[in-house]
PDB file of C-alpha atoms in Angstrom:
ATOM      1  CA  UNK A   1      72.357-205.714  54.582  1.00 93.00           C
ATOM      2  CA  UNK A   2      74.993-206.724  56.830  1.00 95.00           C
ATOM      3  CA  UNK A   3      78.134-203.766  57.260  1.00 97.00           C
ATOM      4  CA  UNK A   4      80.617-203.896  59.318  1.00 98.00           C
ATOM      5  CA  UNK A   5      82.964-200.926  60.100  1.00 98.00           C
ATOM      6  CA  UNK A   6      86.695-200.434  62.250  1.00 98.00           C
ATOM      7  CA  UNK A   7      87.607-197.784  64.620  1.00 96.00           C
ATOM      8  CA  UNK A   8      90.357-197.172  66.909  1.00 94.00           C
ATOM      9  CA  UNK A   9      93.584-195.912  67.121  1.00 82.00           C
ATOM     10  CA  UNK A  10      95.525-195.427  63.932  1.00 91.00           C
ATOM     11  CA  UNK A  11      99.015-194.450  65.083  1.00 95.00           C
ATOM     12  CA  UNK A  12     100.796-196.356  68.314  1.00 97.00           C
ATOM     13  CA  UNK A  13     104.256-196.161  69.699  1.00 97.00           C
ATOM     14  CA  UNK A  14     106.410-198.971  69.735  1.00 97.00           C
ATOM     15  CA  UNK A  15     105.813-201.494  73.590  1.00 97.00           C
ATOM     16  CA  UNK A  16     101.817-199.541  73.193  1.00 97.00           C
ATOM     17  CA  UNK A  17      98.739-201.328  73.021  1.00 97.00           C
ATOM     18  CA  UNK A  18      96.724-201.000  69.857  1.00 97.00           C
ATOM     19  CA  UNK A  19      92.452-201.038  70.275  1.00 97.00           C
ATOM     20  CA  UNK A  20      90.084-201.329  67.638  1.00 98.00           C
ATOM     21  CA  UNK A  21      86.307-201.876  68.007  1.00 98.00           C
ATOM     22  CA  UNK A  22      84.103-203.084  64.707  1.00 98.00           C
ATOM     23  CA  UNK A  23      80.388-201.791  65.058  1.00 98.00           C
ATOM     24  CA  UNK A  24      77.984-203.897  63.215  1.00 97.00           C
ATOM     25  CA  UNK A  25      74.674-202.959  61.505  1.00 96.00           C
ATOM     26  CA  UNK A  26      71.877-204.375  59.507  1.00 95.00           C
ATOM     27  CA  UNK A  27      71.912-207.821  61.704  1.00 94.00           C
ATOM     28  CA  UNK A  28      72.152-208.961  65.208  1.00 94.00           C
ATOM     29  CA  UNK A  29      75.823-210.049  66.408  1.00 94.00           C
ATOM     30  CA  UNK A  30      74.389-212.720  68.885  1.00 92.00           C
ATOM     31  CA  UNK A  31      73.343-215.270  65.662  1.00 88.00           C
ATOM     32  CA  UNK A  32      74.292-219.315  66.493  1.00 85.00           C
ATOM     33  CA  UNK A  33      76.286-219.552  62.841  1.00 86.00           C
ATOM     34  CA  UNK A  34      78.311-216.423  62.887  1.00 93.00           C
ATOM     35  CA  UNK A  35      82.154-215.823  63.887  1.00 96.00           C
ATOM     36  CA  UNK A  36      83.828-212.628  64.305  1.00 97.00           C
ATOM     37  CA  UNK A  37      86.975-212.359  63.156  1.00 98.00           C
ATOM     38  CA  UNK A  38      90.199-209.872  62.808  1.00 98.00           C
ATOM     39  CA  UNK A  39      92.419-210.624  59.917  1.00 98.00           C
ATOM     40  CA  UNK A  40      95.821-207.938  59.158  1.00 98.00           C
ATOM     41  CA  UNK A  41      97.456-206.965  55.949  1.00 98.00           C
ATOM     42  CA  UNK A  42     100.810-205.168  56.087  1.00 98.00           C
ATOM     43  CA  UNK A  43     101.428-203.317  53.543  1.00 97.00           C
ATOM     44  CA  UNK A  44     102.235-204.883  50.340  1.00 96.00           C
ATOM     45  CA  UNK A  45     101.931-208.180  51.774  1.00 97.00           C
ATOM     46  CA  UNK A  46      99.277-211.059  52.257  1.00 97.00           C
ATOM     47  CA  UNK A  47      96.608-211.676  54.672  1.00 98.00           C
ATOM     48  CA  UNK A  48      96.847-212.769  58.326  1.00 98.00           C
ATOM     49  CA  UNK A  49      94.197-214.227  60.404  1.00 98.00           C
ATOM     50  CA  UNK A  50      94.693-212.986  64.165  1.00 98.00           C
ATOM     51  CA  UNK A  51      91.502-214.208  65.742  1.00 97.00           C
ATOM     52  CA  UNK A  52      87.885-214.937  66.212  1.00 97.00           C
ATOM     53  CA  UNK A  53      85.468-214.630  68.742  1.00 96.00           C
ATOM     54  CA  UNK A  54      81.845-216.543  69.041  1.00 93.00           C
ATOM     55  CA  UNK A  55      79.224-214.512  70.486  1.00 89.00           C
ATOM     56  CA  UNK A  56      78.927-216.674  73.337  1.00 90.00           C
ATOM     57  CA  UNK A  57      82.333-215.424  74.062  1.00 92.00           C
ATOM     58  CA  UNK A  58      84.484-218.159  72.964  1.00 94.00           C
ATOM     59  CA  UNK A  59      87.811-217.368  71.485  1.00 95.00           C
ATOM     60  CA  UNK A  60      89.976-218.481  68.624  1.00 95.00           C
ATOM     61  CA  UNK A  61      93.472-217.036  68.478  1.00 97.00           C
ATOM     62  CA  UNK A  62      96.834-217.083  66.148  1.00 97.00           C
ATOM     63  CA  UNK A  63      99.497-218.806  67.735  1.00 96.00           C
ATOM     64  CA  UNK A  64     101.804-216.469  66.496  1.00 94.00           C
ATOM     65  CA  UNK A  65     100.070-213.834  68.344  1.00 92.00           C
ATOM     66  CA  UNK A  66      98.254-215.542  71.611  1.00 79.00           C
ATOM     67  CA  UNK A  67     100.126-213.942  73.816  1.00 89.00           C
ATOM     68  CA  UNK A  68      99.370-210.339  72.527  1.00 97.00           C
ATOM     69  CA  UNK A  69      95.923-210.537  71.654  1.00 97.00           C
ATOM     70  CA  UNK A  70      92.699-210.203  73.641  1.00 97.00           C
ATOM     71  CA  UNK A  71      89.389-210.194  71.950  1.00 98.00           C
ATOM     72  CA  UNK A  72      86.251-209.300  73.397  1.00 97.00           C
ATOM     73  CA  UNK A  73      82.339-209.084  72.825  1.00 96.00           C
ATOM     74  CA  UNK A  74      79.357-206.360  73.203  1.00 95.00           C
ATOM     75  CA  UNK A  75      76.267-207.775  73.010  1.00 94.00           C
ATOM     76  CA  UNK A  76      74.394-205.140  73.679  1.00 94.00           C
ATOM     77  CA  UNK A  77      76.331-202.673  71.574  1.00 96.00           C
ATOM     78  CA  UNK A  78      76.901-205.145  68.665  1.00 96.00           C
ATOM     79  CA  UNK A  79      80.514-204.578  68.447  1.00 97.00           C
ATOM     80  CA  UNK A  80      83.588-206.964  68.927  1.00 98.00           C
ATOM     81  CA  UNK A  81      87.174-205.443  69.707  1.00 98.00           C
ATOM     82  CA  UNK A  82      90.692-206.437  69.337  1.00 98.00           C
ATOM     83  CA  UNK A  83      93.278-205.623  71.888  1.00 98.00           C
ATOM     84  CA  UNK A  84      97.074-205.835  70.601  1.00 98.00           C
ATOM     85  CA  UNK A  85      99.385-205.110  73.210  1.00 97.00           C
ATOM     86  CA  UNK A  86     104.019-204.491  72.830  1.00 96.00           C
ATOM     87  CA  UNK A  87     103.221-203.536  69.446  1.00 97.00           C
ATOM     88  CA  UNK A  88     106.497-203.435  66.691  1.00 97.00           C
ATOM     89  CA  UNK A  89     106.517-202.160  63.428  1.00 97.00           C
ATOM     90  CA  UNK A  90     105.701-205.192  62.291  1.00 97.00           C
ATOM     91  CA  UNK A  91     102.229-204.584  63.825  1.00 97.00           C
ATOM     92  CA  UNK A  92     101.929-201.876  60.898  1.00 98.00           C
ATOM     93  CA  UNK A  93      99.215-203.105  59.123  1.00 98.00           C
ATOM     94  CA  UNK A  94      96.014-202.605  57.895  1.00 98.00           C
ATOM     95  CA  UNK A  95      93.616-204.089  60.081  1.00 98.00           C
ATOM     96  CA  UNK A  96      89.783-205.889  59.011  1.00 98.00           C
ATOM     97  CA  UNK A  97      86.928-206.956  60.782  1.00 98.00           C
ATOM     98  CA  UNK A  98      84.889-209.786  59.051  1.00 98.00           C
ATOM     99  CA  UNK A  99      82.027-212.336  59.598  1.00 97.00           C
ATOM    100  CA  UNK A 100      82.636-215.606  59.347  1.00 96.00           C
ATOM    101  CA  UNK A 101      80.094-218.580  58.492  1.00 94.00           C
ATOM    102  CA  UNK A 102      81.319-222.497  58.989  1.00 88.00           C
ATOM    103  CA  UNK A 103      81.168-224.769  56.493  1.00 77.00           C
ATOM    104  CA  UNK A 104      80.585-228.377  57.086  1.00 78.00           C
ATOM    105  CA  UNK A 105      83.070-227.972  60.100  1.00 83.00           C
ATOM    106  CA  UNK A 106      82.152-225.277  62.614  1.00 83.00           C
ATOM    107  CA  UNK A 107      83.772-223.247  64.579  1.00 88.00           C
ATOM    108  CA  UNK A 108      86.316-223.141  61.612  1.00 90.00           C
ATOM    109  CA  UNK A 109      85.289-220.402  59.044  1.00 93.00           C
ATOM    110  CA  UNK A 110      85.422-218.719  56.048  1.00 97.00           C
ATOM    111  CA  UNK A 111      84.976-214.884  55.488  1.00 97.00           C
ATOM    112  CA  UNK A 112      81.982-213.609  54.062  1.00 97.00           C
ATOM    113  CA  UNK A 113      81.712-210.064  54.674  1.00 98.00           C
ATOM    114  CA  UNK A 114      84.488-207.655  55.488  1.00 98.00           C
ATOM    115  CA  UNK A 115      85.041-203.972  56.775  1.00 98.00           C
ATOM    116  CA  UNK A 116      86.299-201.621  54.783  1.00 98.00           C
ATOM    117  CA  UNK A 117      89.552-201.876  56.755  1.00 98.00           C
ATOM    118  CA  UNK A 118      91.685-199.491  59.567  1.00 98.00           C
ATOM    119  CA  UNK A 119      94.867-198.797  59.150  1.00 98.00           C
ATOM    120  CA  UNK A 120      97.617-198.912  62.366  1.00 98.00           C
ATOM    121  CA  UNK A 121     101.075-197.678  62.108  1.00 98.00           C
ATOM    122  CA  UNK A 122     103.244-198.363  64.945  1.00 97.00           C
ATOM    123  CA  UNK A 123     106.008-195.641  65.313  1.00 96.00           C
ATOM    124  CA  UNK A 124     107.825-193.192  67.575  1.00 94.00           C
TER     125      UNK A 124
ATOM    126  CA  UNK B   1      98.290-225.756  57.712  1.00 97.00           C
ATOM    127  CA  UNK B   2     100.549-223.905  54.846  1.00 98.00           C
ATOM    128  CA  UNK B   3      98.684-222.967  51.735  1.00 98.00           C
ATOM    129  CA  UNK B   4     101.067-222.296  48.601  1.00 98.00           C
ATOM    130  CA  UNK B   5      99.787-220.853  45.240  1.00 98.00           C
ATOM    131  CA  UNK B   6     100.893-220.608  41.987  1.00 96.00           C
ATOM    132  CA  UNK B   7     102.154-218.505  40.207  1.00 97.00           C
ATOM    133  CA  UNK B   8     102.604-215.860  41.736  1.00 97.00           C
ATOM    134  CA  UNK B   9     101.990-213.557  38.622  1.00 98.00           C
ATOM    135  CA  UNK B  10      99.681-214.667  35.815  1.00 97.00           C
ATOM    136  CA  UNK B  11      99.613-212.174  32.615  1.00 97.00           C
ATOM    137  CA  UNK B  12      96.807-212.489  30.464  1.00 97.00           C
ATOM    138  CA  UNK B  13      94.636-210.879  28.501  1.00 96.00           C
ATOM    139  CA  UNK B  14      90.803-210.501  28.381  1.00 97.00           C
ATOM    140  CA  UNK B  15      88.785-213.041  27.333  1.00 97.00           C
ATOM    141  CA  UNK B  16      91.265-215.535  28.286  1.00 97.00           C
ATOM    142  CA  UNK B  17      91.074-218.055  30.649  1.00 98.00           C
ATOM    143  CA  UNK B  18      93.024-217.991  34.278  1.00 98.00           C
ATOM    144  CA  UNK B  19      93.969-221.072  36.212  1.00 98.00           C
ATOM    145  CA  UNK B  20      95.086-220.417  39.257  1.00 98.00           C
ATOM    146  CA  UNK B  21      96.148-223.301  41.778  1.00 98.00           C
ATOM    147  CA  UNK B  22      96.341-223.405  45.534  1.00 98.00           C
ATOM    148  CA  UNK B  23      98.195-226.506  47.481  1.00 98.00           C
ATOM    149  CA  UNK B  24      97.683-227.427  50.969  1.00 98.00           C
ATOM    150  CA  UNK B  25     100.876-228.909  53.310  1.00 98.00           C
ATOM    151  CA  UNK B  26      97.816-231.044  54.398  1.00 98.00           C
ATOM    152  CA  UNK B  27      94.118-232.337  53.882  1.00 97.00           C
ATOM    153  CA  UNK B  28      92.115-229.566  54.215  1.00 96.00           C
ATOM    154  CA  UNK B  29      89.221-231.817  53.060  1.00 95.00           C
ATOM    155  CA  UNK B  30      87.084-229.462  50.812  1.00 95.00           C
ATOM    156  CA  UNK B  31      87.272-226.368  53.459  1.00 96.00           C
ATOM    157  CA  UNK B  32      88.749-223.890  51.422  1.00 97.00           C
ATOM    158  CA  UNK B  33      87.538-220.326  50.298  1.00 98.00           C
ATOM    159  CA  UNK B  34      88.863-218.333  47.428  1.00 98.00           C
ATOM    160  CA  UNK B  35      88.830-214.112  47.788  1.00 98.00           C
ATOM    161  CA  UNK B  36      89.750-211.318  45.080  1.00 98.00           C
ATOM    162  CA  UNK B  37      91.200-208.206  46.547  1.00 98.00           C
ATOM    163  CA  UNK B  38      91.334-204.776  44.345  1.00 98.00           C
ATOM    164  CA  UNK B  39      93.825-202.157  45.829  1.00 96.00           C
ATOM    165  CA  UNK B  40      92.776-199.833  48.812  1.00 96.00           C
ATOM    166  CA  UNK B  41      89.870-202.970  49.074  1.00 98.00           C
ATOM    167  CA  UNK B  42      89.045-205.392  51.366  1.00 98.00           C
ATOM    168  CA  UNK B  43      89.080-208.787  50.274  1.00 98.00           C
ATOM    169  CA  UNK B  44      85.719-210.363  48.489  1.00 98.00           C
ATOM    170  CA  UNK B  45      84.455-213.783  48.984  1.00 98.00           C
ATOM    171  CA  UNK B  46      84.309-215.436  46.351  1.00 98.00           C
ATOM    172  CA  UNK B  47      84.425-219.608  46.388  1.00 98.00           C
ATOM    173  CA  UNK B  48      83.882-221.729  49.987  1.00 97.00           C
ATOM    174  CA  UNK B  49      83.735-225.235  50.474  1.00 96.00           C
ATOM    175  CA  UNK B  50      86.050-225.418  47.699  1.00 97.00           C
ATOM    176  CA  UNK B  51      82.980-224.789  44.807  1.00 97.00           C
ATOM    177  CA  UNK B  52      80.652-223.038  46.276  1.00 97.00           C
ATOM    178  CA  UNK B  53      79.850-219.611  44.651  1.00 98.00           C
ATOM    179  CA  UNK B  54      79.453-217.055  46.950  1.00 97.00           C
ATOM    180  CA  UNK B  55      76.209-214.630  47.009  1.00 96.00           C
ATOM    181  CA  UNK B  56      76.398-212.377  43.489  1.00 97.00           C
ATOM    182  CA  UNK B  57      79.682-213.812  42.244  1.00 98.00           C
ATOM    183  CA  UNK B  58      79.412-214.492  38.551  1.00 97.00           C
ATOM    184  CA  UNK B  59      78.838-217.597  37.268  1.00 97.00           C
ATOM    185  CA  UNK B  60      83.026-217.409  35.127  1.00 98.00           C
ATOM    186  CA  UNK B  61      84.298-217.897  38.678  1.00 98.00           C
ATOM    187  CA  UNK B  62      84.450-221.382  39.822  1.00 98.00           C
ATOM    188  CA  UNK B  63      86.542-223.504  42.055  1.00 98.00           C
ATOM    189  CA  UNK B  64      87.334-227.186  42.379  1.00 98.00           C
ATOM    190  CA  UNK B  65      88.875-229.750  44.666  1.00 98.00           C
ATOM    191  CA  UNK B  66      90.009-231.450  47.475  1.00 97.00           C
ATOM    192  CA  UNK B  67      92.354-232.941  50.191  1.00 97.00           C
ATOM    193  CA  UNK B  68      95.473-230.750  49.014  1.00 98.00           C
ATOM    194  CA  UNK B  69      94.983-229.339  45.624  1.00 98.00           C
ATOM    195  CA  UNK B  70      92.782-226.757  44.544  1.00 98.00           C
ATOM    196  CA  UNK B  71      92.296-224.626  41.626  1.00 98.00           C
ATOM    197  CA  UNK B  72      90.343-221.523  41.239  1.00 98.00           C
ATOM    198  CA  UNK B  73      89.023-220.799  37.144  1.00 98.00           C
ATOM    199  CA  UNK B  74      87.857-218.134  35.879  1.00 98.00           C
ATOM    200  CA  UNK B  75      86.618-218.713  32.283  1.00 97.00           C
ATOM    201  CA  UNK B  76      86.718-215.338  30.142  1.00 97.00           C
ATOM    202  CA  UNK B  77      88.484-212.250  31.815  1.00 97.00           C
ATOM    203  CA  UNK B  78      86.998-209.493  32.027  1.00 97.00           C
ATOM    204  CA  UNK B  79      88.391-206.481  32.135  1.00 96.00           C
ATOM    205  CA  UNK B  80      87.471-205.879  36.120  1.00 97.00           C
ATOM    206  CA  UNK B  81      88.949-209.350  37.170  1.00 98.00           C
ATOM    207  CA  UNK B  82      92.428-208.201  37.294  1.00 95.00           C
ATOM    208  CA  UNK B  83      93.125-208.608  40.691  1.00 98.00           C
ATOM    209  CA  UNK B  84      94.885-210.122  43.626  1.00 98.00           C
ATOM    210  CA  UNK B  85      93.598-213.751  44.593  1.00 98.00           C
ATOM    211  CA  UNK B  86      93.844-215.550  48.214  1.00 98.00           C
ATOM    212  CA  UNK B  87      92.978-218.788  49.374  1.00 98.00           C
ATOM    213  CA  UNK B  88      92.070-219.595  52.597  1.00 98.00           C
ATOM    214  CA  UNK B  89      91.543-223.366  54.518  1.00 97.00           C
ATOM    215  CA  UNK B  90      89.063-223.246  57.473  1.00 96.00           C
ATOM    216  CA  UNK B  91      89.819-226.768  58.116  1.00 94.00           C
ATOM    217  CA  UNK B  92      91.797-226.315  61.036  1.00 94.00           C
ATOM    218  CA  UNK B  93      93.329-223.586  63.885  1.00 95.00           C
ATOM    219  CA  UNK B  94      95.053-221.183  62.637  1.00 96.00           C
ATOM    220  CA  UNK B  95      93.361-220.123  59.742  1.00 97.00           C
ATOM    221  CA  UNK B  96      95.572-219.337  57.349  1.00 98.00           C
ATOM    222  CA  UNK B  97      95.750-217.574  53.733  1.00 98.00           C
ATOM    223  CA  UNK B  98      97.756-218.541  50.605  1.00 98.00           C
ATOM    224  CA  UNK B  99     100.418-215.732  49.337  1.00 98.00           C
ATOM    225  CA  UNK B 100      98.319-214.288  46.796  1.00 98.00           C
ATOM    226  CA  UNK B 101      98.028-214.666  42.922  1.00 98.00           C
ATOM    227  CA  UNK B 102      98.047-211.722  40.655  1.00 98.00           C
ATOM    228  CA  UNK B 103      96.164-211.619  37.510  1.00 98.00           C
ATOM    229  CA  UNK B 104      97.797-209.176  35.338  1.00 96.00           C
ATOM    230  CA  UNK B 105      96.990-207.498  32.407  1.00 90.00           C
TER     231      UNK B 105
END
């Protein structure tokens, strides 16, 4: 059974960069159909996707955060990380890792199994 | 690609039936997922490809269709369905989520 889980730093000051790795077990992250995303939640509020990365190392990002955002790829560790640097508290958030599987229209993706979630406040 | 749903709030009562819609600004063509999120939870996967149960998702929850209008039913509440819904296209870059729908008791 496929898990996935979130570490990483949990409280950031404001300009910092925020890191969070997701460590995968019960399946292989180098599989041709699978995505791995980062999606946020602030709190109270809806779901944003930030990125995904393709275990070839291919990378998807959110517009709205491009410039901020770098994520990368273990292979050998079977983890993915998210880099989010000049963090605000609008950063605050609580931050998921998730698979995701295409539909009819690869690399595009839905969301099929989801960490249990890491929260990141950003303050002085 | 912005997805709007409605209503926001739904009150209803077990046993009833929920309709809950989701509009896209554009064709998404049928590449949309429905999730139900529970507080302190992540969100579950519930509907992709617009009616496509997900694995272990009861057979009350189904979703229907296409281009820019979808709609998410779930036939007879029960009591552990009261929840937060999203939608979600994967038609196009960025992926992007719907506001939410509560289902209220």
């Amino acid at each position: 059974q496929l898990q996935l889980q979130e570490s990483g730093s949990g409280l950031v000051k404001p300009s910092e960069t925020v890191s969070l790795t997701c460590t995968v077990s019960g399946g292989s992250i180098v599989r041709t159909n699978d995505y791995w995303g980062w999606i946020r939640q602030p709190p109270g509020k809806g779901l944003e996707w930030i990125g995904t990365i393709y275990y070839s190392g291919s990378t998807y990002y959110n517009p709205s955060l491009d410039s901020r955002v770098t994520i990368s790829i273990n292979r050998f560790r079977n983890q993915f990380s998210l880099r989010l640097n000049s963090v605000t508290a609008a950063d605050t958030a609580v931050y998921y890792c998730a698979r995701g599987q295409s539909g009819g229209y690869p690399p595009y993706h839905y969301l099929d199994v989801w960490g249990k979630g890491s929260t990141v406040t950003v303050s002085s | 690609i912005v997805l709007t749903q409605s209503p926001a709030t739904l009150p209803l009562s077990p046993g009833e039936r929920a309709t809950l819609s989701c509009r896209a600004s554009q064709s998404v063509r049928t590449s949309l997922a429905w999730y139900q999120q529970k507080p302190g939870l992540p969100p579950r996967l519930l509907i992709f490809d617009a009616s496509h149960r997900a694995t272990g998702i009861p057979g009350r929850f189904s979703g229907g269709g296409s281009g820019t209008d979808f709609t998410l039913t779930i036939s007879s509440l029960e009591p552990e369905d009261f929840a937060i819904y999203y939608c979600q296209q994967h038609s196009d870059w960025p992926l992007t989520f719907g506001g939410g729908t509560q289902v209220e008791i």
